[in-house]
Short mmCIF file of C-alpha atoms in Angstrom, two decimals:
data_model
loop_
_atom_site.label_atom_id
_atom_site.label_comp_id
_atom_site.label_asym_id
_atom_site.label_seq_id
_atom_site.Cartn_x
_atom_site.Cartn_y
_atom_site.Cartn_z
CA UNK A 1 56.07 8.11 57.87
CA UNK A 2 57.96 10.73 59.91
CA UNK A 3 60.51 13.12 58.40
CA UNK A 4 63.60 11.24 59.62
CA UNK A 5 62.40 7.83 58.44
CA UNK A 6 61.38 9.34 55.11
CA UNK A 7 64.87 10.79 54.68
CA UNK A 8 66.54 7.45 55.50
CA UNK A 9 64.30 5.48 53.14
CA UNK A 10 64.79 8.02 50.32
CA UNK A 11 68.57 8.02 50.76
CA UNK A 12 68.77 4.22 50.71
CA UNK A 13 66.69 4.30 47.54
CA UNK A 14 69.38 6.52 46.02
CA UNK A 15 72.17 4.11 46.90
CA UNK A 16 73.13 5.06 50.46
CA UNK A 17 75.32 4.23 52.17
CA UNK A 18 77.78 2.75 49.68
CA UNK A 19 76.51 3.73 46.24
CA UNK A 20 75.10 7.23 46.66
CA UNK A 21 76.63 10.46 45.37
CA UNK A 22 79.24 12.14 47.55
CA UNK A 23 76.78 14.86 48.60
CA UNK A 24 74.01 12.42 49.56
CA UNK A 25 76.49 10.14 51.36
CA UNK A 26 77.80 13.11 53.35
CA UNK A 27 74.31 14.16 54.46
CA UNK A 28 73.38 10.55 55.23
CA UNK A 29 76.43 10.19 57.47
CA UNK A 30 75.64 13.51 59.16
CA UNK A 31 72.14 12.26 60.00
CA UNK A 32 73.58 9.09 61.53
CA UNK A 33 76.01 11.15 63.60
CA UNK A 34 73.11 13.30 64.87
CA UNK A 35 71.29 10.12 65.90
CA UNK A 36 74.40 8.63 67.55
CA UNK A 37 74.20 11.04 70.51
CA UNK A 38 70.98 9.45 71.82
CA UNK A 39 71.00 6.77 74.53
CA UNK A 40 69.02 4.44 72.24
CA UNK A 41 71.30 5.08 69.25
CA UNK A 42 72.34 1.43 68.93
CA UNK A 43 68.75 0.25 68.47
CA UNK A 44 67.99 3.05 65.99
CA UNK A 45 71.14 2.46 63.94
CA UNK A 46 70.35 -1.28 63.92
CA UNK A 47 66.90 -0.47 62.53
CA UNK A 48 68.54 1.68 59.84
CA UNK A 49 70.95 -1.17 58.97
CA UNK A 50 68.00 -3.54 58.62
CA UNK A 51 66.37 -1.07 56.24
CA UNK A 52 69.57 -0.80 54.22
CA UNK A 53 69.32 -4.55 53.64
CA UNK A 54 65.59 -4.47 52.79
CA UNK A 55 64.56 -0.86 52.03
CA UNK A 56 61.10 -1.69 50.71
CA UNK A 57 60.01 -3.67 53.76
CA UNK A 58 57.12 -1.69 55.37
CA UNK A 59 57.50 -3.38 58.76
CA UNK A 60 61.13 -2.32 58.95
CA UNK A 61 60.13 1.25 58.13
CA UNK A 62 57.57 1.16 60.95
CA UNK A 63 60.17 -0.32 63.30
CA UNK A 64 62.57 2.56 62.58
CA UNK A 65 59.83 5.13 63.05
CA UNK A 66 58.84 3.54 66.38
CA UNK A 67 62.46 3.44 67.59
CA UNK A 68 62.88 7.12 66.74
CA UNK A 69 59.66 8.06 68.54
CA UNK A 70 60.59 6.06 71.66
CA UNK A 71 63.93 7.88 71.89
CA UNK A 72 62.19 11.24 71.20
CA UNK A 73 64.52 11.87 68.28
CA UNK A 74 61.86 13.84 66.33
CA UNK A 75 61.91 16.43 69.15
CA UNK A 76 65.57 17.20 68.45
CA UNK A 77 66.03 20.08 66.01
CA UNK A 78 69.61 19.15 65.03
CA UNK A 79 68.45 15.72 63.87
CA UNK A 80 65.40 17.15 62.11
CA UNK A 81 67.53 19.60 60.16
CA UNK A 82 70.04 16.87 59.29
CA UNK A 83 67.12 14.87 57.87
CA UNK A 84 65.77 17.88 56.00
CA UNK A 85 69.26 18.60 54.63
CA UNK A 86 69.44 15.02 53.38
CA UNK A 87 66.07 15.33 51.62
CA UNK A 88 67.16 18.63 50.08
CA UNK A 89 70.38 17.04 48.84
CA UNK A 90 68.39 14.22 47.22
CA UNK A 91 66.36 16.79 45.28
CA UNK A 92 69.35 18.79 43.98
CA UNK A 93 70.58 18.09 40.45
CA UNK A 94 74.12 19.29 41.31
CA UNK A 95 76.21 19.05 44.49
CA UNK A 96 76.77 22.12 46.61
CA UNK A 97 80.13 23.66 47.33
CA UNK A 98 81.91 22.07 50.33
CA UNK A 99 81.85 25.36 52.28
CA UNK A 100 78.06 25.50 52.16
CA UNK A 101 77.74 21.83 53.02
CA UNK A 102 79.77 22.42 56.15
CA UNK A 103 77.23 24.90 57.51
CA UNK A 104 74.02 23.83 59.30
CA UNK A 105 72.11 25.94 56.81
CA UNK A 106 68.33 25.91 56.58
CA UNK A 107 66.41 25.72 53.34
CA UNK A 108 66.24 29.48 52.95
CA UNK A 109 69.34 30.00 50.78
CA UNK A 110 71.04 32.08 53.51
CA UNK A 111 74.55 33.19 52.69
CA UNK A 112 77.45 31.76 54.65
CA UNK A 113 80.27 34.13 55.58
CA UNK A 114 83.36 32.67 57.22
CA UNK A 115 82.25 31.25 60.58
CA UNK A 116 78.70 32.57 60.59
CA UNK A 117 75.66 32.46 58.35
CA UNK A 118 73.77 35.54 57.17
CA UNK A 119 69.97 35.46 57.00
CA UNK A 120 68.13 38.20 55.12
CA UNK A 121 64.81 39.27 56.63
CA UNK A 122 62.37 41.94 55.45
CA UNK A 123 60.51 44.47 57.55
CA UNK A 124 57.71 47.00 57.66
CA UNK A 125 57.52 49.37 60.62
CA UNK A 126 55.64 52.41 61.85
CA UNK A 127 58.44 53.35 64.25
CA UNK A 128 60.09 56.75 63.95
CA UNK A 129 63.15 56.53 61.70
CA UNK A 130 66.60 58.10 61.96
CA UNK A 131 68.67 57.14 58.89
CA UNK A 132 71.78 58.68 60.41
CA UNK A 133 71.91 56.15 63.25
CA UNK A 134 73.61 52.73 63.15
CA UNK A 135 71.38 49.74 62.23
CA UNK A 136 70.50 48.83 65.84
CA UNK A 137 69.23 52.36 66.49
CA UNK A 138 67.73 53.17 63.10
CA UNK A 139 64.15 52.90 64.39
CA UNK A 140 63.19 54.16 67.84
CA UNK A 141 60.35 53.36 70.23
CA UNK A 142 58.42 56.44 69.11
CA UNK A 143 55.53 56.54 66.66
CA UNK A 144 56.23 57.68 63.10
CA UNK A 145 53.71 60.49 62.80
CA UNK A 146 55.73 62.60 60.35
CA UNK A 147 55.95 60.15 57.44
CA UNK A 148 55.33 61.99 54.18
CA UNK A 149 54.07 58.81 52.49
CA UNK A 150 52.23 57.45 55.50
CA UNK A 151 53.58 55.95 58.71
CA UNK A 152 55.25 52.87 57.21
CA UNK A 153 58.91 52.36 56.38
CA UNK A 154 60.06 49.27 54.48
CA UNK A 155 63.36 47.50 54.06
CA UNK A 156 65.55 44.50 54.79
CA UNK A 157 68.04 43.42 57.44
CA UNK A 158 70.98 41.04 57.43
CA UNK A 159 71.20 38.89 60.58
CA UNK A 160 74.26 36.84 61.56
CA UNK A 161 73.85 33.31 62.95
CA UNK A 162 77.06 31.86 64.47
CA UNK A 163 78.23 28.46 63.27
CA UNK A 164 77.89 27.02 66.78
CA UNK A 165 74.41 28.51 67.24
CA UNK A 166 72.20 26.47 69.55
CA UNK A 167 68.70 25.89 68.30
CA UNK A 168 66.23 28.22 69.98
CA UNK A 169 68.86 30.57 71.41
CA UNK A 170 69.24 34.29 70.68
CA UNK A 171 72.94 34.51 71.47
CA UNK A 172 74.02 37.91 72.84
CA UNK A 173 77.16 39.35 74.51
CA UNK A 174 77.49 38.34 78.17
CA UNK A 175 79.39 40.19 80.88
CA UNK A 176 79.84 36.85 82.64
CA UNK A 177 81.88 35.72 79.64
CA UNK A 178 83.66 39.09 79.46
CA UNK A 179 81.95 39.88 76.13
CA UNK A 180 81.50 43.61 75.68
CA UNK A 181 80.49 43.92 72.03
CA UNK A 182 78.58 42.02 69.36
CA UNK A 183 80.57 39.37 67.51
CA UNK A 184 78.83 37.72 64.51
CA UNK A 185 80.95 34.61 65.06
CA UNK A 186 79.43 34.22 68.54
CA UNK A 187 76.15 36.17 68.58
CA UNK A 188 72.96 36.73 66.63
CA UNK A 189 73.66 40.25 65.38
CA UNK A 190 71.74 42.83 63.34
CA UNK A 191 74.40 43.57 60.73
CA UNK A 192 72.48 46.00 58.53
CA UNK A 193 69.09 47.66 58.14
CA UNK A 194 68.51 49.04 54.66
CA UNK A 195 65.44 51.20 53.99
CA UNK A 196 63.64 50.79 50.65
CA UNK A 197 60.65 52.40 49.02
CA UNK A 198 57.48 50.33 48.88
CA UNK A 199 57.83 49.19 45.25
CA UNK A 200 61.42 48.01 45.62
CA UNK A 201 60.54 46.30 48.89
CA UNK A 202 57.76 44.24 47.31
CA UNK A 203 59.88 43.53 44.23
CA UNK A 204 62.64 42.05 46.42
CA UNK A 205 60.08 40.08 48.43
CA UNK A 206 58.49 38.71 45.28
CA UNK A 207 61.87 37.54 43.97
CA UNK A 208 62.64 35.59 47.16
CA UNK A 209 59.12 34.14 47.37
CA UNK A 210 59.32 32.94 43.76
CA UNK A 211 62.60 31.19 44.55
CA UNK A 212 61.01 29.09 47.31
CA UNK A 213 59.59 25.68 46.51
CA UNK A 214 56.07 26.44 47.75
CA UNK A 215 56.09 30.24 47.24
CA UNK A 216 56.12 30.75 51.00
CA UNK A 217 56.49 33.66 53.41
CA UNK A 218 55.99 34.25 57.09
CA UNK A 219 55.15 37.49 58.87
CA UNK A 220 56.12 37.89 62.53
CA UNK A 221 54.60 40.56 64.80
CA UNK A 222 56.60 40.89 68.02
CA UNK A 223 55.29 41.61 71.50
CA UNK A 224 55.79 44.00 74.40
CA UNK A 225 59.26 45.15 75.50
CA UNK A 226 60.91 44.48 72.12
CA UNK A 227 63.17 46.88 70.24
CA UNK A 228 63.43 47.00 66.44
CA UNK A 229 66.86 45.40 66.74
CA UNK A 230 65.60 42.46 68.80
CA UNK A 231 62.58 41.98 66.52
CA UNK A 232 64.96 41.68 63.55
CA UNK A 233 67.28 39.31 65.42
CA UNK A 234 64.39 37.13 66.58
CA UNK A 235 63.02 36.91 63.03
CA UNK A 236 66.40 35.81 61.67
CA UNK A 237 66.80 33.24 64.44
CA UNK A 238 63.34 31.77 63.84
CA UNK A 239 63.84 31.61 60.05
CA UNK A 240 67.17 29.84 60.55
CA UNK A 241 65.99 27.42 63.24
CA UNK A 242 62.83 26.51 61.34
CA UNK A 243 64.80 26.00 58.13
CA UNK A 244 62.23 28.25 56.51
CA UNK A 245 62.20 28.12 52.72
CA UNK A 246 60.71 31.44 51.67
CA UNK A 247 60.71 35.10 52.71
CA UNK A 248 60.90 35.91 56.46
CA UNK A 249 59.17 39.23 57.25
CA UNK A 250 58.53 41.10 60.49
CA UNK A 251 56.27 43.99 61.33
CA UNK A 252 57.77 46.15 64.08
CA UNK A 253 55.39 48.45 65.94
CA UNK A 254 56.77 51.11 68.34
CA UNK A 255 57.33 49.08 71.49
CA UNK A 256 59.56 51.00 73.90
CA UNK A 257 61.73 47.93 74.51
CA UNK A 258 61.53 48.64 78.25
CA UNK A 259 59.99 46.55 81.03
CA UNK A 260 58.53 49.72 82.56
CA UNK A 261 56.87 50.71 79.29
CA UNK A 262 53.87 48.34 79.42
CA UNK A 263 51.19 51.03 79.37
CA UNK A 264 52.90 52.94 76.55
CA UNK A 265 53.28 49.74 74.56
CA UNK A 266 49.62 48.93 75.13
CA UNK A 267 48.62 52.30 73.67
CA UNK A 268 51.04 51.92 70.78
CA UNK A 269 49.78 48.49 69.67
CA UNK A 270 46.28 49.99 69.47
CA UNK A 271 47.66 52.89 67.40
CA UNK A 272 49.51 50.43 65.14
CA UNK A 273 46.68 47.94 64.55
CA UNK A 274 45.20 49.80 61.53
CA UNK A 275 48.70 49.98 60.02
CA UNK A 276 49.26 46.24 60.60
CA UNK A 277 45.90 45.56 58.93
CA UNK A 278 46.75 47.73 55.92
CA UNK A 279 50.20 46.15 55.58
CA UNK A 280 48.81 42.61 55.78
CA UNK A 281 46.25 43.31 53.05
CA UNK A 282 48.91 44.99 50.89
CA UNK A 283 51.31 42.09 51.48
CA UNK A 284 48.75 39.48 50.46
CA UNK A 285 47.73 41.45 47.37
CA UNK A 286 51.21 42.54 46.23
CA UNK A 287 53.21 39.32 46.52
CA UNK A 288 52.78 35.96 44.83
CA UNK A 289 52.95 34.08 48.12
CA UNK A 290 50.70 31.02 48.07
CA UNK A 291 51.58 29.88 51.61
CA UNK A 292 51.60 32.66 54.21
CA UNK A 293 52.33 31.89 57.86
CA UNK A 294 51.51 34.56 60.44
CA UNK A 295 53.08 34.51 63.92
CA UNK A 296 52.01 36.93 66.65
CA UNK A 297 53.67 37.04 70.06
CA UNK A 298 52.37 38.49 73.31
CA UNK A 299 50.90 41.98 72.86
CA UNK A 300 51.61 41.83 69.13
CA UNK A 301 48.94 39.13 68.87
CA UNK A 302 46.34 41.83 69.55
CA UNK A 303 47.19 43.71 66.37
CA UNK A 304 47.74 40.61 64.24
CA UNK A 305 44.55 38.79 65.29
CA UNK A 306 42.42 41.86 64.59
CA UNK A 307 44.19 42.42 61.27
CA UNK A 308 43.43 38.87 60.15
CA UNK A 309 39.80 39.19 61.30
CA UNK A 310 39.47 42.39 59.28
CA UNK A 311 40.95 40.87 56.10
CA UNK A 312 38.73 37.79 56.48
CA UNK A 313 35.67 40.02 56.73
CA UNK A 314 36.49 42.47 53.95
CA UNK A 315 38.67 40.46 51.53
CA UNK A 316 37.97 36.76 52.14
CA UNK A 317 39.47 35.64 48.83
CA UNK A 318 42.73 37.36 49.67
CA UNK A 319 42.67 35.91 53.19
CA UNK A 320 42.73 32.38 51.76
CA UNK A 321 46.46 32.89 51.13
CA UNK A 322 46.93 32.74 54.91
CA UNK A 323 47.94 29.15 55.62
CA UNK A 324 48.47 29.42 59.37
CA UNK A 325 47.82 31.93 62.13
CA UNK A 326 49.96 31.19 65.19
CA UNK A 327 49.37 33.15 68.39
CA UNK A 328 52.13 32.59 70.96
CA UNK A 329 51.40 33.66 74.54
CA UNK A 330 48.76 36.14 73.32
CA UNK A 331 48.27 39.05 75.72
CA UNK A 332 44.59 39.45 74.85
CA UNK A 333 41.67 39.47 77.27
CA UNK A 334 40.51 35.83 77.24
CA UNK A 335 36.79 36.67 77.21
CA UNK A 336 37.20 39.21 74.41
CA UNK A 337 39.20 36.71 72.36
CA UNK A 338 36.66 33.93 72.93
CA UNK A 339 33.50 35.91 72.22
CA UNK A 340 34.62 38.67 69.84
CA UNK A 341 37.84 37.74 68.03
CA UNK A 342 37.78 33.93 67.66
CA UNK A 343 34.36 33.87 65.90
CA UNK A 344 35.73 36.37 63.36
CA UNK A 345 38.57 33.97 62.59
CA UNK A 346 36.17 31.11 61.78
CA UNK A 347 36.64 31.62 58.05
CA UNK A 348 40.39 31.02 58.24
CA UNK A 349 41.93 28.42 55.95
CA UNK A 350 43.07 26.30 58.92
CA UNK A 351 42.42 26.33 62.68
CA UNK A 352 44.31 28.97 64.63
CA UNK A 353 47.19 27.59 66.74
CA UNK A 354 47.46 29.12 70.21
CA UNK A 355 50.38 28.40 72.56
CA UNK A 356 49.56 29.00 76.24
CA UNK A 357 51.33 28.55 79.56
CA UNK A 358 50.46 28.64 83.26
CA UNK A 359 54.01 29.75 84.15
CA UNK A 360 54.13 32.86 81.96
CA UNK A 361 55.19 35.65 84.29
CA UNK A 362 54.56 38.43 81.76
CA UNK A 363 50.97 37.28 81.26
CA UNK A 364 50.53 36.93 85.02
CA UNK A 365 51.59 40.56 85.38
CA UNK A 366 49.19 41.56 82.60
CA UNK A 367 46.36 39.73 84.36
CA UNK A 368 47.18 41.61 87.56
CA UNK A 369 47.07 44.94 85.68
CA UNK A 370 43.81 44.21 83.84
CA UNK A 371 42.07 42.07 86.44
CA UNK A 372 41.08 39.33 83.97
CA UNK A 373 42.77 36.23 82.47
CA UNK A 374 44.68 36.49 79.19
CA UNK A 375 44.16 34.24 76.18
CA UNK A 376 47.72 32.93 76.62
CA UNK A 377 47.06 31.66 80.17
CA UNK A 378 46.62 27.93 80.70
CA UNK A 379 45.82 25.87 83.79
CA UNK A 380 42.25 25.88 85.08
CA UNK A 381 41.32 28.73 82.76
CA UNK A 382 42.65 27.12 79.58
CA UNK A 383 41.03 28.78 76.59
CA UNK A 384 39.22 26.21 74.45
CA UNK A 385 37.40 27.64 71.44
CA UNK A 386 36.04 26.14 68.25
CA UNK A 387 38.45 26.70 65.39
CA UNK A 388 41.45 27.12 67.71
CA UNK A 389 43.99 24.39 68.50
CA UNK A 390 45.24 25.33 71.98
CA UNK A 391 48.60 23.90 73.06
CA UNK A 392 49.68 24.01 76.70
CA UNK A 393 53.37 24.97 76.59
CA UNK A 394 53.75 24.99 80.38
CA UNK A 395 57.15 23.72 81.40
CA UNK A 396 58.92 24.08 78.04
CA UNK A 397 60.54 27.46 78.79
CA UNK A 398 63.50 28.24 81.01
CA UNK A 399 63.83 31.99 80.44
CA UNK A 400 63.31 34.45 83.30
CA UNK A 401 60.02 35.85 82.05
CA UNK A 402 58.87 32.51 80.61
CA UNK A 403 57.37 34.47 77.77
CA UNK A 404 59.36 33.54 74.66
CA UNK A 405 59.01 29.77 74.69
CA UNK A 406 57.68 29.83 71.14
CA UNK A 407 61.14 30.76 69.83
CA UNK A 408 63.48 29.71 72.62
CA UNK A 409 62.69 26.09 73.42
CA UNK A 410 63.30 23.15 71.13
CA UNK A 411 60.01 21.41 71.86
CA UNK A 412 57.98 24.46 70.83
CA UNK A 413 60.23 25.09 67.83
CA UNK A 414 59.97 21.44 66.88
CA UNK A 415 56.18 21.66 67.02
CA UNK A 416 56.20 24.80 64.86
CA UNK A 417 58.57 23.01 62.47
CA UNK A 418 55.99 20.29 61.85
CA UNK A 419 53.17 22.82 61.72
CA UNK A 420 54.89 25.01 59.12
CA UNK A 421 57.07 22.59 57.17
CA UNK A 422 54.70 19.61 57.16
CA UNK A 423 51.39 21.50 57.61
CA UNK A 424 50.53 18.89 60.23
CA UNK A 425 47.60 19.58 62.53
CA UNK A 426 47.79 19.01 66.29
CA UNK A 427 46.65 15.36 66.07
CA UNK A 428 49.45 14.66 63.57
CA UNK A 429 52.26 16.11 65.68
CA UNK A 430 54.06 14.93 68.81
CA UNK A 431 51.36 16.13 71.19
CA UNK A 432 49.06 14.44 73.68
CA UNK A 433 45.33 15.28 73.71
CA UNK A 434 43.66 16.38 76.93
CA UNK A 435 39.87 16.10 76.93
CA UNK A 436 37.84 18.30 79.28
CA UNK A 437 34.17 19.21 79.63
CA UNK A 438 34.92 22.37 77.65
CA UNK A 439 36.63 20.46 74.85
CA UNK A 440 40.08 19.26 73.83
CA UNK A 441 43.47 20.91 74.12
CA UNK A 442 46.99 19.57 73.61
CA UNK A 443 50.19 19.19 75.64
CA UNK A 444 53.76 18.33 74.71
CA UNK A 445 54.61 14.66 75.16
CA UNK A 446 56.69 14.13 78.34
#
């Protein structure tokens, strides 16, 4: 049974629509309103009404699930989060305050301030630090080679998410809209960046992980041309859009945050890889996280994939805490990944998920520089490797560089939602299999 049907059936079992608590009734109505925007809403709402009359009828449950799938409702993040909010409300012993109920808040206990939400994310970085600068400039694109206690700095950031945030968007000021400064009510903004010592950092992380239902955390390693500020903002946006219940963490290596800085970034990710490896091992050993999701994007996938391979080889018991390794548009030599890196990941708890695209302009430029295909390319050179579930994300991105589809397009976010929240493998999600002589890969349903 899919998430939306499960939420409807559970709510009816608790008396919806007419005999449920005020909180459950409110969430149930919100889910119906989210469904009402679809062209096939009448058929779906009729299937829900039939279930309200006979909630235990399995054929009616299947009919609702089929109607939702036909209308592609499970691909819509607003409806998914309305369903998740309903399930969360059914599990709460006490109703929430009306102000919190009014916000499209995920399951991560984010604070709500006026007309925007605040998501707390945690970070480790080997960027050079300047504590006298404002939050957006606190960490530069230079390497931290002067750290008295090693290259790493730790801390947390507060990220604003506007009330009218669109799923998958990283809202920023626009000159076309005559916006000249960050406004938390309109934009995803880095509000603060507080530096902590290692012990306090892990103590705070442990507290948030303990508060999550499954003791969960995710660690995001950004890619090329990303500043510390944008890495923090992206992490907050992903945590919010995925409704992540746990501790969101990002590792920020010294990318220059400049399109012209590719070669420098390439050198810096190599310099950072041992630090990413050490942090990952320390993170797994020092927190009580039982479900750890790792997401690497673009050039950052190089450091993360090698870090996971190293932990698997040297500390396999610790590595079993890693639930998922997700590589989005990995800027890694395809042959090196296939023959050297992928076999080292064979001991992972679950298959690696790799999102690829044949329209990724950043990877096309990388291929031109290096002369060989990248692991994130698709098309005729689609990478198919044992232990890796490759997903062709061609066509799901509308950004200029077509390189951030993993966090900017609802279909990719929806797929990651099911992967992370439901721990569903590729054959259990809304994907179509494509069988080739080299093996099977997956595409998004049209």
